[in-house]
CSV table of C-alpha atoms and ligand atoms in Angstrom, one decimal:
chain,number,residue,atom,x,y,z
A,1,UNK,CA,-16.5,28.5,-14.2
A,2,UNK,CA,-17.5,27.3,-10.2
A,3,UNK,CA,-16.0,24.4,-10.3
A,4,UNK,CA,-18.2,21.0,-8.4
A,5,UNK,CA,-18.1,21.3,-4.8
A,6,UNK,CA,-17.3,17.4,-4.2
A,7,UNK,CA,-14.2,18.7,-5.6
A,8,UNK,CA,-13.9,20.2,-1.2
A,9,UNK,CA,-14.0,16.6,-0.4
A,10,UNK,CA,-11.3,15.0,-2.8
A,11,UNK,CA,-8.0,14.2,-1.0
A,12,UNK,CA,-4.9,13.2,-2.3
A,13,UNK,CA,-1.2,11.4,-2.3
A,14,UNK,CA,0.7,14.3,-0.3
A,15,UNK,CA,3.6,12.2,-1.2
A,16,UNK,CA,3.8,13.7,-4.1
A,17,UNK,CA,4.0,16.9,-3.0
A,18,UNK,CA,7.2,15.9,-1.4
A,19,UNK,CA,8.7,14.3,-4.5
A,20,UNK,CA,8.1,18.0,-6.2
A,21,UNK,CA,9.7,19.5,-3.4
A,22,UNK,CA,12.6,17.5,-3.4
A,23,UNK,CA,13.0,17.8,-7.5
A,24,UNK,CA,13.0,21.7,-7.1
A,25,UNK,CA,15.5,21.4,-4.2
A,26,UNK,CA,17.7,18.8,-6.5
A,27,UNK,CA,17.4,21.7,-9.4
A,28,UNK,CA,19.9,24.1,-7.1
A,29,UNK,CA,22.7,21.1,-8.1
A,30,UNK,CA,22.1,19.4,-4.6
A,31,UNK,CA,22.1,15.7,-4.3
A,32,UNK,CA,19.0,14.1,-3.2
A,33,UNK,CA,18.1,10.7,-1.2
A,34,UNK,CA,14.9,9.4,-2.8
A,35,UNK,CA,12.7,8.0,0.5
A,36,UNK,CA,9.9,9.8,0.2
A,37,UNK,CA,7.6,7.9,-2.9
A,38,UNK,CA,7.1,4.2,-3.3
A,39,UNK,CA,8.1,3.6,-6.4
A,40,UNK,CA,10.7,0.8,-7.6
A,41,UNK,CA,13.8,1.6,-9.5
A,42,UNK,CA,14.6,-2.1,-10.7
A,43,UNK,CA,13.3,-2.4,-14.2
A,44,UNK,CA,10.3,-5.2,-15.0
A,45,UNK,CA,11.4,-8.3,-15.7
A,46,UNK,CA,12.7,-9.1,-19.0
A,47,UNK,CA,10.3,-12.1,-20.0
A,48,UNK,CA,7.1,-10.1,-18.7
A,49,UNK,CA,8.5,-7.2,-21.1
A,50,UNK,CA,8.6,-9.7,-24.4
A,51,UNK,CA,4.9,-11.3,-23.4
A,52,UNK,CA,3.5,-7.5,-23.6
A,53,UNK,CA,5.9,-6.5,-26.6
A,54,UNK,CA,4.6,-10.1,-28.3
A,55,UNK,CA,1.4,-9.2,-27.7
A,56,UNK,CA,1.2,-6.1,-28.9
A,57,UNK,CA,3.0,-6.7,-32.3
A,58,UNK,CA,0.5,-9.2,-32.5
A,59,UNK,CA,-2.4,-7.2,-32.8
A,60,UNK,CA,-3.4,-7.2,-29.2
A,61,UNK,CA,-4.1,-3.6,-30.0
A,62,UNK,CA,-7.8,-3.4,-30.1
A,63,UNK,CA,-10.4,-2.9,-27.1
A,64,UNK,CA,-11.1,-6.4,-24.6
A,65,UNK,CA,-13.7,-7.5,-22.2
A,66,UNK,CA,-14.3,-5.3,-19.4
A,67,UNK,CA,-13.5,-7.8,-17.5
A,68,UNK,CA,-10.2,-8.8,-18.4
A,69,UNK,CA,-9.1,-10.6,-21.2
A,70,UNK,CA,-10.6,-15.2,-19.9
A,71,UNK,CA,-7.0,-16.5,-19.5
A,72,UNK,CA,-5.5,-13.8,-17.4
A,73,UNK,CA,-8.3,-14.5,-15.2
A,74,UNK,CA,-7.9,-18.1,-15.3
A,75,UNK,CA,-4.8,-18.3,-14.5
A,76,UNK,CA,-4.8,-15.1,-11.5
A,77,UNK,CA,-7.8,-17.2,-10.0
A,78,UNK,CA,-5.5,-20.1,-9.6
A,79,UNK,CA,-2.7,-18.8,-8.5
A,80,UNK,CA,-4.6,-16.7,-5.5
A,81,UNK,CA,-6.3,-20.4,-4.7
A,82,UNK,CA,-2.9,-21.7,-4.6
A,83,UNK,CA,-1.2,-18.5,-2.3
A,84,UNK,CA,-5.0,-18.3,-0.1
A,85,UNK,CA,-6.5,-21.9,0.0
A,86,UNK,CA,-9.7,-20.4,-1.9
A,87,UNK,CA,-11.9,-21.4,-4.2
A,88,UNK,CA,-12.3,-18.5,-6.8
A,89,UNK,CA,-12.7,-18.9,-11.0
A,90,UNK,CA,-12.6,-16.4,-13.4
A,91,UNK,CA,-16.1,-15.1,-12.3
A,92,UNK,CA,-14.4,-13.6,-9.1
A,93,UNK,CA,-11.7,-11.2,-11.0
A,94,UNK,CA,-12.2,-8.2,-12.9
A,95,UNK,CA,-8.8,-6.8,-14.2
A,96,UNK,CA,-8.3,-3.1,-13.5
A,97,UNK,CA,-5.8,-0.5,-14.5
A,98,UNK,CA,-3.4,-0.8,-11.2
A,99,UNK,CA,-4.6,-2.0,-7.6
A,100,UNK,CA,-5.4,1.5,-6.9
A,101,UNK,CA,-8.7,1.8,-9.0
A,102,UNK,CA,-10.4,-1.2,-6.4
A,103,UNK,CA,-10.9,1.0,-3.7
A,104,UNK,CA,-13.1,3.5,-5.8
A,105,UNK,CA,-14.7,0.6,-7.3
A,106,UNK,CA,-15.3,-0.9,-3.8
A,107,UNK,CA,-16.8,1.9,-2.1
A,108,UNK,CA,-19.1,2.4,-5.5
A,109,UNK,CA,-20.3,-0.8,-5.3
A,110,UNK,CA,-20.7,-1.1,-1.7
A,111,UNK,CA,-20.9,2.1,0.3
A,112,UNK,CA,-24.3,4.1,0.4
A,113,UNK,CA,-24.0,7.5,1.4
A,114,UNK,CA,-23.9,8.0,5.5
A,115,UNK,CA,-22.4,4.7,5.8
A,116,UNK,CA,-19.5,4.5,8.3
A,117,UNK,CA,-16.0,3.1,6.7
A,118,UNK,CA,-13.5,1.7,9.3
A,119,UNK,CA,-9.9,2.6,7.5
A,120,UNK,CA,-6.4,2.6,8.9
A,121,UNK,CA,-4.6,5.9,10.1
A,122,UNK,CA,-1.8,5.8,9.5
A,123,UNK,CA,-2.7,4.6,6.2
A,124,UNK,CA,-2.8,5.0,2.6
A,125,UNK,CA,-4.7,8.5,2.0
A,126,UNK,CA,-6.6,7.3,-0.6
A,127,UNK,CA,-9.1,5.4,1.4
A,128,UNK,CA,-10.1,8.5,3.4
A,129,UNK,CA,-10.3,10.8,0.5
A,130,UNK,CA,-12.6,8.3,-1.3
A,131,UNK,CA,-14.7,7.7,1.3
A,132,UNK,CA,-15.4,10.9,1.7
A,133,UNK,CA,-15.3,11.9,-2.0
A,134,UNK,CA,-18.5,9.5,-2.2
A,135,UNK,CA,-20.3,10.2,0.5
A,136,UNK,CA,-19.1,7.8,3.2
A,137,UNK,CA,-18.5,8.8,6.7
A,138,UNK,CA,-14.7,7.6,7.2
A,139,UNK,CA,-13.6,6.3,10.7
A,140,UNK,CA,-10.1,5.6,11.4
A,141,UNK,CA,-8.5,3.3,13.4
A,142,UNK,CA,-4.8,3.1,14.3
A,143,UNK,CA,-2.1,1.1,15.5
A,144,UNK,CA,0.2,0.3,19.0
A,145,UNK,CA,3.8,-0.1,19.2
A,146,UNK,CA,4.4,-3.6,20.1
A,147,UNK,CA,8.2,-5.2,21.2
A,148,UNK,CA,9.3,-5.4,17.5
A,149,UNK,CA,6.2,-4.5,15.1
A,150,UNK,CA,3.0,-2.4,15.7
A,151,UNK,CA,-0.2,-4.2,16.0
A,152,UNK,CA,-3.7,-3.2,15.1
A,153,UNK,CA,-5.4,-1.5,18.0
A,154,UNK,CA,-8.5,-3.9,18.2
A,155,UNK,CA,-9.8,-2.1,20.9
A,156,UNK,CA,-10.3,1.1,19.0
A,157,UNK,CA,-12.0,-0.7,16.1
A,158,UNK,CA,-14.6,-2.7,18.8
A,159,UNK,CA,-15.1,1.5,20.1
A,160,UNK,CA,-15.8,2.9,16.8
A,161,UNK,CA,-18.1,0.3,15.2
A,162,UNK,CA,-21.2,1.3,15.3
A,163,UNK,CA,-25.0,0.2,14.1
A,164,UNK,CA,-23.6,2.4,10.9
A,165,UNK,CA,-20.7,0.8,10.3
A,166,UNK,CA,-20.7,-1.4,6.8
A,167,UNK,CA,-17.2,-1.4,5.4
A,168,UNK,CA,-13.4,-2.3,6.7
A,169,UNK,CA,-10.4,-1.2,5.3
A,170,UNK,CA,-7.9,-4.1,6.0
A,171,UNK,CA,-4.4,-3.8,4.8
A,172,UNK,CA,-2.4,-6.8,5.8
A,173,UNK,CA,1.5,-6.2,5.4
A,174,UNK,CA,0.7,-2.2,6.0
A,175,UNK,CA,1.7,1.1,4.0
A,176,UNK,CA,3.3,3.1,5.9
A,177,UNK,CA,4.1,0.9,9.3
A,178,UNK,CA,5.0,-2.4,7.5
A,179,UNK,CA,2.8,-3.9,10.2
A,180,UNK,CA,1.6,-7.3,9.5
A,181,UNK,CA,-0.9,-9.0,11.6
A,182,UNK,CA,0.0,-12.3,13.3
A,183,UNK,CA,-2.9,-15.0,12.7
A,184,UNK,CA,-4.7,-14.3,15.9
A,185,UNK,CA,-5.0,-10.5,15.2
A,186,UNK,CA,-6.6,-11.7,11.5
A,187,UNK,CA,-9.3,-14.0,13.5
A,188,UNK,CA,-10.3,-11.1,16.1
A,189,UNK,CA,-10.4,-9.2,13.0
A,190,UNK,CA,-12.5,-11.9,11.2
A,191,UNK,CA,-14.8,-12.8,14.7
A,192,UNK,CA,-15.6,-8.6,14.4
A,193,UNK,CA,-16.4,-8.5,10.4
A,194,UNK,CA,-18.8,-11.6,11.0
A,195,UNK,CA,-20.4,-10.0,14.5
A,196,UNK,CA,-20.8,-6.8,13.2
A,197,UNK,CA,-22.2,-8.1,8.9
A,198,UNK,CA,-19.2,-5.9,7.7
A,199,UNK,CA,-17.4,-6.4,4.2
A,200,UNK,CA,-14.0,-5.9,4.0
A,201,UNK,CA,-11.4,-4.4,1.4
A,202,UNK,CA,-8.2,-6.7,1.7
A,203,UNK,CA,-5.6,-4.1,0.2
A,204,UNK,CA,-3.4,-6.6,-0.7
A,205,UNK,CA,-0.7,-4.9,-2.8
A,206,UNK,CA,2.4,-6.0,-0.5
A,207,UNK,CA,1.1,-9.7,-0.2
A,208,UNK,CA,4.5,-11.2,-1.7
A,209,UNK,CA,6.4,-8.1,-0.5
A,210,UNK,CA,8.2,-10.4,2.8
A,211,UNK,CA,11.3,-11.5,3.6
A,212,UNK,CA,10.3,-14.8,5.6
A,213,UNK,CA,7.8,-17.3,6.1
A,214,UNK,CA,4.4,-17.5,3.6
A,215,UNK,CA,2.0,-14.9,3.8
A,216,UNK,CA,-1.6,-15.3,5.4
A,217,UNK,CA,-4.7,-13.3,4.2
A,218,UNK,CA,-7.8,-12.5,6.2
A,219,UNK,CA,-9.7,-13.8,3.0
A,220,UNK,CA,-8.1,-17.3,4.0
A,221,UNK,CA,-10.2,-17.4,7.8
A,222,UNK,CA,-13.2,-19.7,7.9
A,223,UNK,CA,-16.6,-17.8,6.1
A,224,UNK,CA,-14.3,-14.6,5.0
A,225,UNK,CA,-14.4,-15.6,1.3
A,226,UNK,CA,-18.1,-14.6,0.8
A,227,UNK,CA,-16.9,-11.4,3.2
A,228,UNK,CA,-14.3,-9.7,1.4
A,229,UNK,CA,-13.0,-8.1,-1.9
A,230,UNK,CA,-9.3,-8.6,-2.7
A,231,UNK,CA,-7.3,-5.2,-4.3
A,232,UNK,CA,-4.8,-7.1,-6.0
A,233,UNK,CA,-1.9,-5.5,-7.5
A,234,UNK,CA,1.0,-6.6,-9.9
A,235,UNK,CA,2.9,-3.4,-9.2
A,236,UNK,CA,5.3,-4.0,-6.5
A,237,UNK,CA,6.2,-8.0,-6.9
A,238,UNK,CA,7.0,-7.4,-10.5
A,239,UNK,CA,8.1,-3.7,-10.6
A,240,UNK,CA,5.7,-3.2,-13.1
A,241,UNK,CA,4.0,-0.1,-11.4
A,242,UNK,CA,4.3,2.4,-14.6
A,243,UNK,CA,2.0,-0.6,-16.3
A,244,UNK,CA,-1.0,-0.1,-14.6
A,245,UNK,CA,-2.9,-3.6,-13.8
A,246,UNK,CA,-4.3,-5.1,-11.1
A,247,UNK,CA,-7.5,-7.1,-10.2
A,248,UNK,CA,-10.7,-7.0,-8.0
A,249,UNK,CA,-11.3,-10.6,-6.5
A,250,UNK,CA,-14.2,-11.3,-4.7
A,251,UNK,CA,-17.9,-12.5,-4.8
A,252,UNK,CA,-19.4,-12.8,-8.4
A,253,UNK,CA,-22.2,-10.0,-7.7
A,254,UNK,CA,-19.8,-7.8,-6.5
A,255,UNK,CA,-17.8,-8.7,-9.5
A,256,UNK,CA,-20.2,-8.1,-12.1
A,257,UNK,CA,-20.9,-4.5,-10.5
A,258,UNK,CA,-17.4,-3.8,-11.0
A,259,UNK,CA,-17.1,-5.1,-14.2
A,260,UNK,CA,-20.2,-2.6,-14.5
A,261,UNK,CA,-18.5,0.4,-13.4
A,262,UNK,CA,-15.2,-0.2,-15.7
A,263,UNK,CA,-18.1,0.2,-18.8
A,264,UNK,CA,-18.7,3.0,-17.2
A,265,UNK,CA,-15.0,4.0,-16.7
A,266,UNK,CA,-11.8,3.0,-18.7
A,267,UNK,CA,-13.8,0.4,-20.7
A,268,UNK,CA,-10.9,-1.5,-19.9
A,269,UNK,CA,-7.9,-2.4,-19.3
A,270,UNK,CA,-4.9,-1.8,-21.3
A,271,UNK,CA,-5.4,-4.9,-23.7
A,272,UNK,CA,-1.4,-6.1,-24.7
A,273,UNK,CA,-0.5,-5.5,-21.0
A,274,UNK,CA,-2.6,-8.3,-19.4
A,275,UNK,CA,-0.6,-10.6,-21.5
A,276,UNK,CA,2.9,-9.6,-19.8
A,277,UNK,CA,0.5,-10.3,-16.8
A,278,UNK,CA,0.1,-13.8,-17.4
A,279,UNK,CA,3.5,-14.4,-18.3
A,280,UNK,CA,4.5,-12.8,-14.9
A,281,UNK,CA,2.1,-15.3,-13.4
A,282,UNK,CA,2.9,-18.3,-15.3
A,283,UNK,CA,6.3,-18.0,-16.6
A,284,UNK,CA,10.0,-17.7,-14.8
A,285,UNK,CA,10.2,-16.5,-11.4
A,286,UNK,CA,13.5,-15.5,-11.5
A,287,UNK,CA,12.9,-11.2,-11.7
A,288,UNK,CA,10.3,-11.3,-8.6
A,289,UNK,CA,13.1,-13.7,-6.6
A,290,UNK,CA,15.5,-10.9,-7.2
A,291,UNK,CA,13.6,-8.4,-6.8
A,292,UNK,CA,12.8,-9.4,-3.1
A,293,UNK,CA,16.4,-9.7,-2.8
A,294,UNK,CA,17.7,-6.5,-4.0
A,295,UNK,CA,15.1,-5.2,-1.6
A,296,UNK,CA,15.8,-7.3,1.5
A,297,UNK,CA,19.6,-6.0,1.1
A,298,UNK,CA,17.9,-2.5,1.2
A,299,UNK,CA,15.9,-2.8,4.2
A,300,UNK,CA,18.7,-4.8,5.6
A,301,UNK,CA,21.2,-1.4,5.4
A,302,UNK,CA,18.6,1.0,5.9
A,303,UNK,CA,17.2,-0.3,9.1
A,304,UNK,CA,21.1,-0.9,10.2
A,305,UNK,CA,22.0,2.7,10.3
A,306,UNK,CA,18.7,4.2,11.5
A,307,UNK,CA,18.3,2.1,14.1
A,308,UNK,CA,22.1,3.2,15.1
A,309,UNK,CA,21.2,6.6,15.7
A,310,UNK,CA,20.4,8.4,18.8
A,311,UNK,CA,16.7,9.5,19.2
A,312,UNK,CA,15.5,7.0,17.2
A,313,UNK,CA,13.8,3.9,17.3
A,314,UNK,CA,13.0,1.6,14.1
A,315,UNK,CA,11.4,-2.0,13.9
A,316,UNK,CA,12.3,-4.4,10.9
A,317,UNK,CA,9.5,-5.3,9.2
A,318,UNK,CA,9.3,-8.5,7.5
A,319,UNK,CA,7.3,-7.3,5.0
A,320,UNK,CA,6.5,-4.3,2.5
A,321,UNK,CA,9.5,-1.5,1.1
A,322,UNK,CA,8.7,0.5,4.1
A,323,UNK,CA,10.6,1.7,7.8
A,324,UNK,CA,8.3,3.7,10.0
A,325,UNK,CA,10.8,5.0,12.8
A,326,UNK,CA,10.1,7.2,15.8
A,327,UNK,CA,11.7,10.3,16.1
A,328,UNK,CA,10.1,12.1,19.0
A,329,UNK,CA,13.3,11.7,21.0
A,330,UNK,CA,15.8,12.9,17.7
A,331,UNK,CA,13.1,15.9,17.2
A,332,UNK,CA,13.2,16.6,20.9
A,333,UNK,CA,16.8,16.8,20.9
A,334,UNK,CA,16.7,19.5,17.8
A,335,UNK,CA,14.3,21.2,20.0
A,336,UNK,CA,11.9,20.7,16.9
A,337,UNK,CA,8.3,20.6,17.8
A,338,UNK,CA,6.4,20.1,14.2
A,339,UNK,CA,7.0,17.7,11.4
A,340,UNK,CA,7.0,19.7,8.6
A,341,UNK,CA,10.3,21.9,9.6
A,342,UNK,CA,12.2,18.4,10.9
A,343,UNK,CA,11.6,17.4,6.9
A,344,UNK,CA,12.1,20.1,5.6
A,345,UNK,CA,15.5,20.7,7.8
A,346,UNK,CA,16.7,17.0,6.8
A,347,UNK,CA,16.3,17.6,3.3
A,348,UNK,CA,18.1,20.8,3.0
A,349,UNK,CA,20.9,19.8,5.4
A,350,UNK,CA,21.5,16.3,4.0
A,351,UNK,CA,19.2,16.0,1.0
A,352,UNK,CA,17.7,12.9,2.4
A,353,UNK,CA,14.0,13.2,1.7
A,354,UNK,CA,11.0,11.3,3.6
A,355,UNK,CA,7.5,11.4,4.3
A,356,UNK,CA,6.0,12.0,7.7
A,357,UNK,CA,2.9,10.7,9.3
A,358,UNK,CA,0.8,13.6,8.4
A,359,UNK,CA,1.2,12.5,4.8
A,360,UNK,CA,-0.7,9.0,5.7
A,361,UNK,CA,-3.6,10.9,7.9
A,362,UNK,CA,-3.6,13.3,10.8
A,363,UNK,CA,-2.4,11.5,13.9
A,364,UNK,CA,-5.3,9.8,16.2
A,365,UNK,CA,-6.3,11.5,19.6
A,366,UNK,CA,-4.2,9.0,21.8
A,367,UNK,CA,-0.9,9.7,19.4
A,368,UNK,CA,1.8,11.2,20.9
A,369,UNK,CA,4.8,10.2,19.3
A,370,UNK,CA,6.4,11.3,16.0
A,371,UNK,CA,7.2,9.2,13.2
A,372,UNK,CA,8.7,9.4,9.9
A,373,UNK,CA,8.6,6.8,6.5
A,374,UNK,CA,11.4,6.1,4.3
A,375,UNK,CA,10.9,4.0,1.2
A,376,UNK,CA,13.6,2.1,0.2
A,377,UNK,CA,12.0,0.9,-3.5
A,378,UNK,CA,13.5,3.3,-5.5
A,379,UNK,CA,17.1,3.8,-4.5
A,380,UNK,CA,20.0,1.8,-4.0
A,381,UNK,CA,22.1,0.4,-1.4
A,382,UNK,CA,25.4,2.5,-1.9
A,383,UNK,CA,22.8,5.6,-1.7
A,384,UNK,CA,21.0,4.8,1.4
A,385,UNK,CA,24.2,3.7,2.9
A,386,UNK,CA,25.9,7.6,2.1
A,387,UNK,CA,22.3,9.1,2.7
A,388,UNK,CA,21.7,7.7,5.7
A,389,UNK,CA,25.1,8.5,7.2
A,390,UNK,CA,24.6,11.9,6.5
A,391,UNK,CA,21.5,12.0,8.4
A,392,UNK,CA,22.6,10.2,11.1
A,393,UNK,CA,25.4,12.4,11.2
A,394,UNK,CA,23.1,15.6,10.8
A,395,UNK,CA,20.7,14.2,14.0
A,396,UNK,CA,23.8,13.7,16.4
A,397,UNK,CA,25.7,16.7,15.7
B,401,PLP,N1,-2.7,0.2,-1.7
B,401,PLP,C1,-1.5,0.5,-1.0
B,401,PLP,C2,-1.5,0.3,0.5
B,401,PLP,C3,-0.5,1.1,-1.7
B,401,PLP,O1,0.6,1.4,-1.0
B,401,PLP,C4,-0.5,1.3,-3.1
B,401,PLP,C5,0.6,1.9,-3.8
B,401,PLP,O2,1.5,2.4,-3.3
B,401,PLP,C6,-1.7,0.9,-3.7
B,401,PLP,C7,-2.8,0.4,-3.0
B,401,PLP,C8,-1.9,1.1,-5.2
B,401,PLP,O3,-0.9,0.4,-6.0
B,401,PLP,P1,-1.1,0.2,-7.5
B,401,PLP,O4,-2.3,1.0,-8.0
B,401,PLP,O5,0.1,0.5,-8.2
B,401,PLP,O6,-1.5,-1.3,-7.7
């Protein structure tokens, strides 16, 4: 049978591509350095576990609104009021299964076909594939090395809005740079979305993913409430990305149209699950606090060694699980010209395995240097440490 021809315009997460490249390689007996996906390694906290277990036992077993089940979106409204300084209720959150499922759900409700989507490239690929998958014409803009993070290059947004142009693609604290806007860059942002009548996505999945100081959301910015949809995401500050939940936060029309589409869709979300939700809201902190720990320590190592080695420059982000080194220099030095052989060459030679920019978009006109992303969620200190050695070893060689 044919199959649909929308099917030409479906992307996908390349990443994992790369994870079943380096299981195959880890089948001939070799050891492997887990950088490439971003999942976490550190089981869910143990309360969030019993609320779920509890709930399920108790008959929590049977279909809920499509919304979410009232009190888990009670009490996710207040605590985003609390972290944002806004003013949302239960009427502004429909629970989904994962943070992923808002950006479909976004463009959906928001995106006619023809209309121009500003997105982030590097970025996560789904926004692009989506886009495109329904209909949208995606744009991307990209990012500048600063001193000690990279910045959003605002002057490539202001070049490629256009009378078109409807939607941003704003992700604060960013997959795969780790860039997080400082608050001026978050009101040029905001001036442009209210100039230009755009509605943003705030991909907010690595919101509580930092190491210092409180987090700031565009949402936050004078007359951005009514502007924006919130992806929110359980995933990463309580390792619970196996569970799949997550929320849509914004405006009450948009809402409802959401709410709409999960009829349409899942029905909803895993029932017993959105209890271990509330309790990872409302109950002890303890699991997230280590969690940021146990990944600080991480980041701390990792960025210690690669930023020891010759060829290759790496900030320290404050935020996300994510280093986004340059490694034109080291690539220049192996007298390696593409990005697929310098992976594939690392893993092979030292079993370290990592993404590269192509898997987070093809690289902007202007680009002309070479990067690489290792995730540090799902492996552990003494294995970064021994991976990283050997690749630092392998580079200088
Ligand atoms: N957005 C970004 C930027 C991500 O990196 C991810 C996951 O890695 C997601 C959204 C989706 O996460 P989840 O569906 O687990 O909430």
């Amino acid at each position: 049978m044919e199959l649909a021809r929308r099917l030409d315009l479906l992307g996908t997460e390349t990443a994992f591509a790369v994870s079943a490249e380096a299981r195959e390689y880890a089948l001939t007996g070799a050891k492997v350095y887990p950088f490439h996906l971003g999942d976490i390694n550190i089981p869910t906290p143990e309360n969030i576990m019993d609320a779920a277990i509890k709930a399920l036992k108790e008959g929590k077993t049977g279909y809920c609104s499509n919304y979410g089940i009232g009190e888990l979106r009670e009490v996710l409204a207040e605590d985003i009021n609390r972290s944002h300084g806004t003013h949302y209720t239960l009427d502004n959150i429909a629970i989904q299964p994962g943070g992923k499922p808002v950006i479909g759900k976004f463009l959906l409700t928001l995106m006619n076909s023809g209309d121009e989507v500003l997105y982030p490239n590097p970025g996560y690929p789904i926004y692009e594939s989506l886009i495109r998958f329904y209909g949208g014409k995606a744009i991307p803009y990209g990012f500048k090395e600063g001193e000690n993070n990279f910045y959003l290059n605002i002057d490539q947004i202001k070049k490629r809005l256009t009378s078109r142009t409807k939607l941003l693609i704003f992700n604060n604290y960013q997959n795969p740079t780790g860039a997080e806007s400082p608050h001026d860059e978050l009101l040029q942002i905001a001036d442009l979305v209210k100039e230009n009548n755009l509605f943003v996505l705030s991909d907010e999945s690595y919101y509580d993913i930092r190491y210092e100081g409180a987090p700031e959301s565009i949402v936050s910015l004078p007359d951005m409430e009514d502007r924006c949809l919130i992806l929110y995401s359980f995933s990463k500050k309580y390792a619970m990305t196996g569970w799949r939940i997550g929320a849509s936060v914004g405006p009450k029309y948009i809402i409802d149209n959401i709410a709409k589409l999960n009829v349409n869709d899942e029905s909803c979300t895993n029932h017993f699950i959105q209890y271990g939700a509330i309790e990872a809201l409302t109950g002890d902190q303890s699991g997230a606090v280590k969690i940021i720990e146990t990944f600080r320590k991480r980041r701390d190592k990792a960025h210690e060694i690669l930023s020891s080695i010759r060829g290759i420059k790496c900030f320290k982000p404050n935020a996300t699980f994510y280093l986004f080194p340059d490694v034109t220099d080291a690539m220049k030095q192996m007298g390696l010209a593409d990005y697929n052989s310098f992976r594939l060459e690392a893993l092979h030679k030292t079993g370290v395995s990592f993404c590269t920019r192509l898997h987070f978009g093809m690289p902007l006109a202007n680009e002309n240097r070479y990067y690489i992303r290792f995730a540090y969620s799902g492996i552990n200190v003494d294995e970064i440490e021994e991976g990283l050695i050997k690749f630092k070893q392998f580079l200088e060689q």
